[in-house]
Coordinates of C-alpha atoms and ligand atoms in Angstrom, one line a residue:
X129 CA -20.1 -17.6 26.7
X130 CA -18.7 -17.1 23.2
X131 CA -21.1 -16.6 20.3
X132 CA -21.2 -19.0 17.4
X133 CA -20.8 -18.3 13.7
X134 CA -24.2 -18.4 12.0
X135 CA -25.6 -21.7 10.6
X136 CA -27.2 -20.0 7.6
X137 CA -24.6 -17.2 6.9
X138 CA -26.0 -14.1 5.3
X139 CA -22.5 -13.4 3.9
X140 CA -23.3 -15.3 0.7
X141 CA -25.6 -12.3 -0.1
X142 CA -22.8 -9.8 0.2
X143 CA -22.3 -8.3 -3.3
X144 CA -18.8 -7.2 -4.3
X145 CA -20.2 -5.2 -7.2
X146 CA -22.7 -3.3 -5.1
X147 CA -20.0 -2.6 -2.5
X148 CA -17.7 -1.3 -5.2
X149 CA -20.3 0.8 -6.9
X150 CA -21.2 2.5 -3.6
X151 CA -17.6 3.3 -2.8
X152 CA -17.2 4.8 -6.3
X153 CA -20.3 6.9 -5.8
X154 CA -19.2 8.3 -2.4
X155 CA -15.7 9.0 -3.8
X156 CA -17.3 11.6 -6.1
X157 CA -18.2 13.8 -3.2
X158 CA -15.0 15.8 -2.7
X159 CA -13.1 14.0 -5.4
X160 CA -9.6 15.4 -6.0
X161 CA -7.7 15.6 -9.3
X162 CA -5.3 12.8 -8.2
X163 CA -8.1 10.3 -7.5
X164 CA -8.4 10.9 -3.8
X165 CA -11.0 12.6 -1.6
X166 CA -11.2 15.9 0.2
X167 CA -14.3 15.6 2.3
X168 CA -13.7 17.3 5.6
X169 CA -16.1 17.0 8.5
X170 CA -19.4 19.0 8.2
X171 CA -18.5 20.4 4.8
X172 CA -20.8 20.5 1.8
X173 CA -19.2 17.3 0.5
X174 CA -19.8 15.6 3.8
X175 CA -23.5 16.6 3.6
X176 CA -23.7 15.2 0.1
X177 CA -22.2 11.9 1.2
X178 CA -24.6 11.7 4.1
X179 CA -27.5 12.4 1.9
X180 CA -26.4 9.5 -0.4
X181 CA -26.3 7.2 2.6
X182 CA -29.8 8.3 3.6
X183 CA -31.0 7.6 0.1
X184 CA -29.6 4.1 0.0
X185 CA -31.0 3.5 3.5
X186 CA -34.4 4.7 2.4
X187 CA -34.4 2.2 -0.5
X188 CA -33.9 -0.6 2.1
X189 CA -36.5 0.8 4.5
X190 CA -33.9 1.9 7.1
X191 CA -34.9 4.9 9.3
X192 CA -32.4 7.8 9.2
X193 CA -31.7 9.8 12.3
X194 CA -29.0 12.1 13.5
X195 CA -28.0 13.2 17.0
X196 CA -26.9 16.7 18.2
X197 CA -23.2 15.7 17.6
X198 CA -23.9 15.2 13.9
X199 CA -23.6 11.4 13.9
X200 CA -25.8 9.8 11.3
X201 CA -27.7 6.5 11.9
X202 CA -29.6 4.2 9.6
X203 CA -31.7 1.8 11.6
X204 CA -32.6 -1.7 10.5
X205 CA -35.5 -2.6 12.8
X206 CA -35.2 -5.7 14.9
X207 CA -38.0 -8.0 16.2
X208 CA -37.7 -6.5 19.7
X209 CA -37.6 -2.7 19.7
X210 CA -36.8 -2.6 23.4
X211 CA -33.4 -4.2 23.1
X212 CA -30.3 -2.1 22.6
X213 CA -29.1 -2.1 19.0
X214 CA -25.9 -3.4 17.6
X215 CA -23.9 -0.6 15.9
X216 CA -21.6 -0.9 12.9
X217 CA -19.9 1.8 10.9
X218 CA -17.0 4.2 10.8
X219 CA -16.7 7.8 9.3
X220 CA -17.4 9.6 6.1
X221 CA -15.0 12.6 6.6
X222 CA -11.5 12.6 5.2
X223 CA -8.2 14.4 5.4
X224 CA -7.7 17.2 2.9
X225 CA -5.7 14.9 0.6
X226 CA -7.4 11.7 1.8
X227 CA -8.1 8.4 0.1
X228 CA -11.3 6.7 -1.1
X229 CA -11.4 4.0 1.6
X230 CA -10.4 5.3 5.0
X231 CA -13.6 5.4 7.1
X232 CA -16.0 5.3 4.2
X233 CA -15.4 1.5 3.7
X234 CA -16.7 0.8 7.2
X235 CA -19.9 2.7 6.7
X236 CA -20.6 1.2 3.2
X237 CA -19.6 -2.3 4.5
X238 CA -22.1 -2.0 7.4
X239 CA -24.9 -1.0 4.9
X240 CA -23.9 -3.9 2.6
X241 CA -24.1 -6.3 5.6
X242 CA -27.6 -5.1 6.4
X243 CA -28.7 -5.4 2.8
X244 CA -27.3 -9.0 2.7
X245 CA -29.3 -9.7 5.8
X246 CA -32.5 -8.3 4.4
X247 CA -32.0 -10.3 1.2
X248 CA -31.3 -13.5 3.1
X249 CA -34.5 -12.9 5.1
X250 CA -32.7 -12.7 8.4
X251 CA -34.8 -10.8 10.9
X252 CA -32.5 -9.5 13.7
X253 CA -33.8 -9.9 17.2
X254 CA -32.5 -6.4 17.9
X255 CA -32.0 -3.4 15.6
X256 CA -28.8 -2.9 13.7
X257 CA -27.7 0.7 13.2
X258 CA -25.3 1.7 10.4
X259 CA -23.5 4.7 11.8
X260 CA -21.3 7.5 10.3
X261 CA -19.5 9.2 13.2
X262 CA -18.9 13.0 12.9
X263 CA -15.4 14.3 12.5
X264 CA -13.2 11.2 13.0
X265 CA -10.2 12.8 11.2
X266 CA -9.9 15.9 13.3
X267 CA -8.5 17.7 10.3
X268 CA -10.9 20.6 10.0
X269 CA -11.8 20.7 13.7
X270 CA -9.4 19.3 16.3
X271 CA -9.5 16.9 18.1
X272 CA -10.7 14.0 16.0
X273 CA -13.4 11.5 16.9
X274 CA -15.7 14.2 18.2
X275 CA -18.9 12.4 17.3
X276 CA -18.0 9.0 18.9
X277 CA -16.5 10.8 21.9
X278 CA -19.7 12.8 22.5
X279 CA -21.9 9.8 21.8
X280 CA -20.1 7.6 24.4
X281 CA -20.0 10.4 27.0
X282 CA -16.2 10.3 27.2
X283 CA -16.3 14.0 26.3
X284 CA -19.0 16.6 26.6
X285 CA -20.4 17.8 23.2
X286 CA -20.4 21.4 24.7
X287 CA -16.6 21.2 24.8
X288 CA -16.5 20.8 21.0
X289 CA -19.2 23.3 19.9
X290 CA -17.0 26.5 20.2
X291 CA -14.0 24.9 18.3
X292 CA -13.2 26.8 15.1
X293 CA -11.8 25.7 11.8
X294 CA -9.1 27.6 9.9
X295 CA -11.7 30.0 8.5
X296 CA -13.1 30.8 11.9
X297 CA -16.3 28.7 11.5
X298 CA -17.4 27.1 14.8
X299 CA -18.5 23.4 15.1
X300 CA -22.0 24.4 16.2
X301 CA -22.3 26.6 13.1
X302 CA -21.1 23.8 10.8
X303 CA -23.4 21.3 12.5
X304 CA -26.4 23.6 11.8
X305 CA -25.3 24.1 8.2
X306 CA -24.9 20.4 7.6
X307 CA -28.3 19.7 9.1
X308 CA -30.1 22.2 6.9
X309 CA -27.9 21.2 3.9
X310 CA -28.9 17.6 4.3
X311 CA -32.6 18.5 4.6
X312 CA -32.4 20.7 1.5
X313 CA -30.8 17.8 -0.5
X314 CA -33.4 15.3 0.5
X315 CA -36.6 17.4 0.4
X316 CA -36.8 17.7 -3.4
X317 CA -36.7 13.9 -3.6
X318 CA -39.7 13.5 -1.3
X319 CA -37.5 12.2 1.5
X320 CA -38.4 13.4 4.9
X321 CA -36.0 15.4 7.0
X322 CA -33.6 13.2 9.0
X323 CA -35.1 12.8 12.5
X324 CA -33.2 14.3 15.5
X325 CA -32.5 11.8 18.3
X326 CA -31.0 12.2 21.7
X327 CA -27.2 11.8 22.1
X328 CA -26.0 8.4 23.3
X329 CA -28.1 5.5 24.5
X330 CA -27.4 1.8 25.2
X331 CA -25.5 -0.2 22.7
X332 CA -25.4 -4.1 22.6
X333 CA -22.2 -4.4 20.6
X334 CA -20.1 -2.4 18.0
X335 CA -18.2 -3.7 15.0
X336 CA -16.1 -1.4 12.8
X337 CA -14.5 -2.5 9.5
X338 CA -11.6 -0.4 8.3
X339 CA -8.5 -0.4 6.0
X340 CA -5.4 -1.4 8.0
X341 CA -3.5 1.8 7.2
X342 CA -0.3 -0.2 7.6
X343 CA 1.5 -2.8 5.5
X344 CA 1.2 -6.0 7.6
X345 CA -1.8 -7.8 6.0
X346 CA -0.6 -7.2 2.4
X347 CA 2.9 -8.4 3.4
X348 CA 1.6 -11.7 4.8
X349 CA -0.9 -12.1 2.0
X350 CA -4.1 -12.1 4.1
X351 CA -7.4 -10.4 3.3
X352 CA -8.8 -9.9 6.8
X353 CA -7.2 -8.9 10.1
X354 CA -8.8 -9.0 13.5
X355 CA -7.7 -6.0 15.6
X356 CA -6.5 -6.9 19.1
X357 CA -6.5 -3.3 20.3
X358 CA -5.6 0.4 19.7
X359 CA -2.4 2.1 20.8
X360 CA -2.7 5.1 23.1
X361 CA -2.6 8.7 21.8
X362 CA -2.2 12.1 23.4
X363 CA -2.6 15.4 21.6
X364 CA -1.7 19.0 22.4
X365 CA -2.0 22.5 21.1
X366 CA 1.1 24.6 21.9
X367 CA 1.0 28.4 21.6
X368 CA 4.2 30.4 21.8
X369 CA 3.9 34.2 22.3
X370 CA 6.7 36.5 21.4
X371 CA 6.9 40.0 19.9
X372 CA 7.0 41.2 16.3
X373 CA 10.2 43.1 15.4
X374 CA 12.1 44.4 12.4
X375 CA 14.3 41.7 10.9
X376 CA 17.1 44.2 10.2
X377 CA 17.2 46.5 13.2
X378 CA 16.2 44.5 16.3
X379 CA 19.1 43.0 18.3
X380 CA 19.3 39.4 19.3
X381 CA 19.0 40.4 23.0
X382 CA 15.8 42.3 22.3
X383 CA 14.1 39.7 20.3
X384 CA 11.2 37.5 21.5
X385 CA 11.2 35.2 18.5
X386 CA 8.2 32.9 18.8
X387 CA 9.3 30.7 15.9
X388 CA 12.8 30.1 17.2
X389 CA 11.4 29.2 20.7
X390 CA 8.9 26.8 19.1
X391 CA 11.6 25.1 17.0
X392 CA 13.7 24.6 20.2
X393 CA 10.8 23.0 21.9
X394 CA 10.1 20.7 19.0
X395 CA 13.7 19.7 18.7
X396 CA 14.0 19.0 22.4
X397 CA 10.9 16.8 22.4
X398 CA 12.1 14.9 19.2
X399 CA 15.3 14.1 21.0
X400 CA 13.8 13.0 24.3
X401 CA 11.1 10.9 22.7
X402 CA 13.5 9.2 20.2
X403 CA 13.6 5.5 20.8
X404 CA 15.8 2.9 19.1
X405 CA 13.0 0.4 18.5
X406 CA 10.8 3.1 16.7
X407 CA 7.7 2.4 18.8
X408 CA 7.1 5.9 20.0
X409 CA 5.4 8.1 17.4
X410 CA 6.0 11.8 17.9
X411 CA 4.5 14.1 15.2
X412 CA 4.2 17.9 14.8
X413 CA 1.8 18.0 11.8
X414 CA 0.6 21.6 12.1
X415 CA 2.7 24.7 12.4
X416 CA 1.4 28.3 12.1
X417 CA 3.5 31.4 12.4
X418 CA 2.4 35.0 12.7
X419 CA 2.6 37.5 11.1
X420 CA 4.3 35.0 8.6
X421 CA 6.2 37.8 6.8
X422 CA 9.8 37.4 5.6
X423 CA 11.2 40.5 7.3
X424 CA 9.4 40.4 10.6
X425 CA 10.4 38.4 13.7
X426 CA 7.6 36.0 14.5
X427 CA 5.3 37.2 17.2
X428 CA 3.3 34.0 17.6
X429 CA 3.7 30.3 16.7
X430 CA 1.1 27.6 17.2
X431 CA 1.8 23.9 16.7
X432 CA 0.2 20.6 17.3
X433 CA 1.7 17.5 19.0
X434 CA 0.4 13.9 18.4
X435 CA 2.2 11.4 20.6
X436 CA 1.5 7.7 20.5
X437 CA 2.7 4.5 22.2
X438 CA 1.1 1.1 22.8
X439 CA 2.2 1.0 26.4
X440 CA 0.0 3.3 28.5
X441 CA 2.6 3.8 31.3
X442 CA 5.3 4.8 28.8
X443 CA 2.9 7.1 27.1
X444 CA 1.9 8.8 30.3
X445 CA 5.5 9.2 31.3
X446 CA 6.4 10.9 28.1
X447 CA 3.2 13.0 28.2
X448 CA 4.2 14.4 31.6
X449 CA 7.4 15.8 30.0
X450 CA 5.7 17.9 27.3
X451 CA 4.9 20.8 29.7
X452 CA 8.4 20.8 31.2
X453 CA 10.2 20.7 27.8
X454 CA 8.1 23.5 26.4
X455 CA 8.7 25.7 29.4
X456 CA 12.4 24.9 29.5
X457 CA 12.9 25.9 25.9
X458 CA 10.6 29.0 25.7
X459 CA 13.5 31.5 26.0
X460 CA 12.2 35.0 26.3
X461 CA 8.7 34.0 25.0
X462 CA 5.7 32.8 26.8
X463 CA 4.2 29.4 26.1
X464 CA 0.7 28.0 26.7
X465 CA 0.5 24.2 26.7
X466 CA -3.0 22.8 26.2
X467 CA -3.6 19.1 26.2
X468 CA -6.5 18.4 23.8
X469 CA -7.0 14.6 24.3
X470 CA -5.5 11.7 26.2
X471 CA -6.5 8.2 25.2
X472 CA -5.0 5.1 26.8
X473 CA -4.1 1.9 24.9
X474 CA -7.0 -0.6 24.8
X475 CA -7.8 -4.2 24.0
X476 CA -10.9 -5.4 22.3
X477 CA -13.3 -8.0 23.8
X478 CA -11.9 -11.5 23.6
X479 CA -15.3 -13.0 22.8
X480 CA -15.8 -10.5 19.9
X481 CA -12.4 -11.3 18.5
X482 CA -13.2 -15.0 18.7
X483 CA -16.5 -14.4 17.0
X484 CA -14.7 -12.6 14.2
X485 CA -12.2 -15.5 13.8
X486 CA -15.1 -18.1 13.8
X487 CA -17.0 -16.2 11.2
X488 CA -13.9 -15.9 9.0
X489 CA -13.0 -19.5 9.5
X490 CA -16.5 -20.7 8.6
X491 CA -15.9 -19.0 5.2
X492 CA -12.3 -20.4 4.8
X493 CA -10.9 -16.9 5.2
X494 CA -7.5 -17.0 7.0
X495 CA -7.0 -14.1 9.5
X496 CA -4.2 -12.6 11.5
X497 CA -4.6 -10.8 14.8
X498 CA -2.9 -7.4 14.9
X499 CA -2.9 -4.2 16.9
X500 CA -4.0 -0.9 15.4
X501 CA -1.4 1.9 15.3
X502 CA -4.0 4.4 14.2
X503 CA -6.9 5.6 16.4
X504 CA -10.5 4.8 15.4
X505 CA -14.1 5.5 16.6
X506 CA -14.1 2.0 18.1
X507 CA -11.9 3.4 20.8
X508 CA -14.9 5.3 22.3
X509 CA -17.4 2.6 21.7
X510 CA -15.3 -0.1 23.5
X511 CA -16.0 1.1 27.1
X512 CA -19.7 1.2 26.2
X513 CA -20.2 -2.2 24.7
X514 CA -18.2 -5.3 23.5
X515 CA -16.5 -4.0 20.4
X516 CA -14.4 -5.4 17.5
X517 CA -12.6 -4.1 14.5
X518 CA -11.8 -5.9 11.2
X519 CA -9.0 -4.7 9.0
X520 CA -8.5 -5.3 5.2
X521 CA -5.2 -4.7 3.5
X522 CA -4.2 -1.2 2.4
X523 CA -1.7 -1.3 -0.5
X524 CA 1.8 -0.6 0.8
X525 CA 0.2 0.9 3.9
X526 CA -0.3 4.2 2.0
X527 CA -3.1 6.2 3.7
X528 CA -4.2 9.7 4.4
X529 CA -3.0 10.0 0.8
X530 CA -4.8 10.3 -2.5
X531 CA -3.0 7.1 -3.7
X532 CA -4.7 5.0 -0.9
X533 CA -5.9 1.7 -2.4
X534 CA -7.7 -1.5 -1.2
X535 CA -8.6 -4.3 -3.6
X536 CA -12.3 -5.0 -4.3
X537 CA -11.7 -8.7 -3.4
X538 CA -10.3 -7.9 0.1
X539 CA -13.0 -5.3 0.8
X540 CA -15.6 -7.9 -0.2
X541 CA -14.1 -10.6 2.1
X542 CA -13.9 -8.1 5.0
X543 CA -17.6 -7.2 4.5
X544 CA -18.5 -10.9 4.4
X545 CA -17.0 -11.5 7.8
X546 CA -18.7 -8.3 9.1
X547 CA -22.1 -9.5 7.8
X548 CA -21.9 -12.8 9.6
X549 CA -20.7 -11.2 12.8
X550 CA -23.7 -8.8 12.7
X551 CA -25.9 -11.7 12.1
X552 CA -24.5 -13.7 15.0
X553 CA -24.9 -10.6 17.2
X554 CA -28.6 -10.3 16.3
X555 CA -29.7 -13.9 16.5
X556 CA -31.8 -15.0 19.5
X557 CA -30.0 -15.2 22.9
X558 CA -27.2 -12.9 21.7
X559 CA -25.3 -10.8 22.6
X560 CA -25.9 -10.7 26.4
X561 CA -23.4 -13.5 26.6
X562 CA -20.6 -11.4 25.0
X563 CA -18.1 -9.8 27.4
Ligands
ZN864 ZN1 -10.5 6.2 9.5

């Protein structure tokens, strides 16, 4: 049974000005010279942004809590405490040269939706929790989406804790530093420490608003997109072990050049995964060489692989070739192929997509259904509860870039649709009927 768009929509209380002011405030934490953001997961800047969210939540009477995975929740109490909550949010962390909207928009939009609800006097039957998932980007600590993966039970938190960043800091150390950093920021303001809650728990539904990170909506001139699903993504860490040698004296036959072997692997994969229709996405975004000295043969090379395709079977078929291609092209070196993550393509709930469409239509907002080429935390929430994603246009599709831009009007309209969806999902009799 599909849900209905609300009769007395709370969306009329969604404030474009407040939304924009909050985005501007959060953009200061980790602001870069070129107008972007460098706010990597569990960094000082991340803690500052989280503290700001807690502050705003406190003003609205929302209860702040965090789980052992470092996910932050702001709870808007419902009439029945026993019912599973509806979750809405995204992430606060960014790429090193990230934009002001990726992730942070979904968190701020969820808060704005809750505030609109409070102002409209809508009492939800079940709680709504605004959530900021830990380490969506996977830039400082790989893989990404650690927080939502651990929350959903798709991955064990223990797997992530020993992961180190480039400076050798472990995830568990960074989690502890962020927790105490957050408490130190809040204590002088008389705000109580953020309560620790258990990992996971039942969820009634999940809605995530996000910038599109592609050019489609802008091209067709629409402000809101309803996401049909997310394309599959597999990631690897490849380590090639050779031997350091003198660049002038060592013969070709003697050399175990880790860099040359790694390049041969990358080139072989780029060739095999090349498709005419440009659907397969093959990326080697990280490459490290040791000792990284001009006159020394490389003894070690480590690189990443990010492989995506919307067709799960095609993705799995390509995925199976990674080990073989790396082994075939290792030359005299050794290679260790480690798959870090493997996520299939997914489709979001038809009822949730319909609800998004109805809520938009009731406000005369035209929408388009489109797939997401990028991964999002909603991927891990989808098996747990009926989930949906809303997209707003992202200028020229530029993202993971300091020039990332989304217009205040589009962000406002996306938040309006989100607010009415959350209202519909927390009105009597919902959302047991959602599938
Ligand atoms: Zn994002």
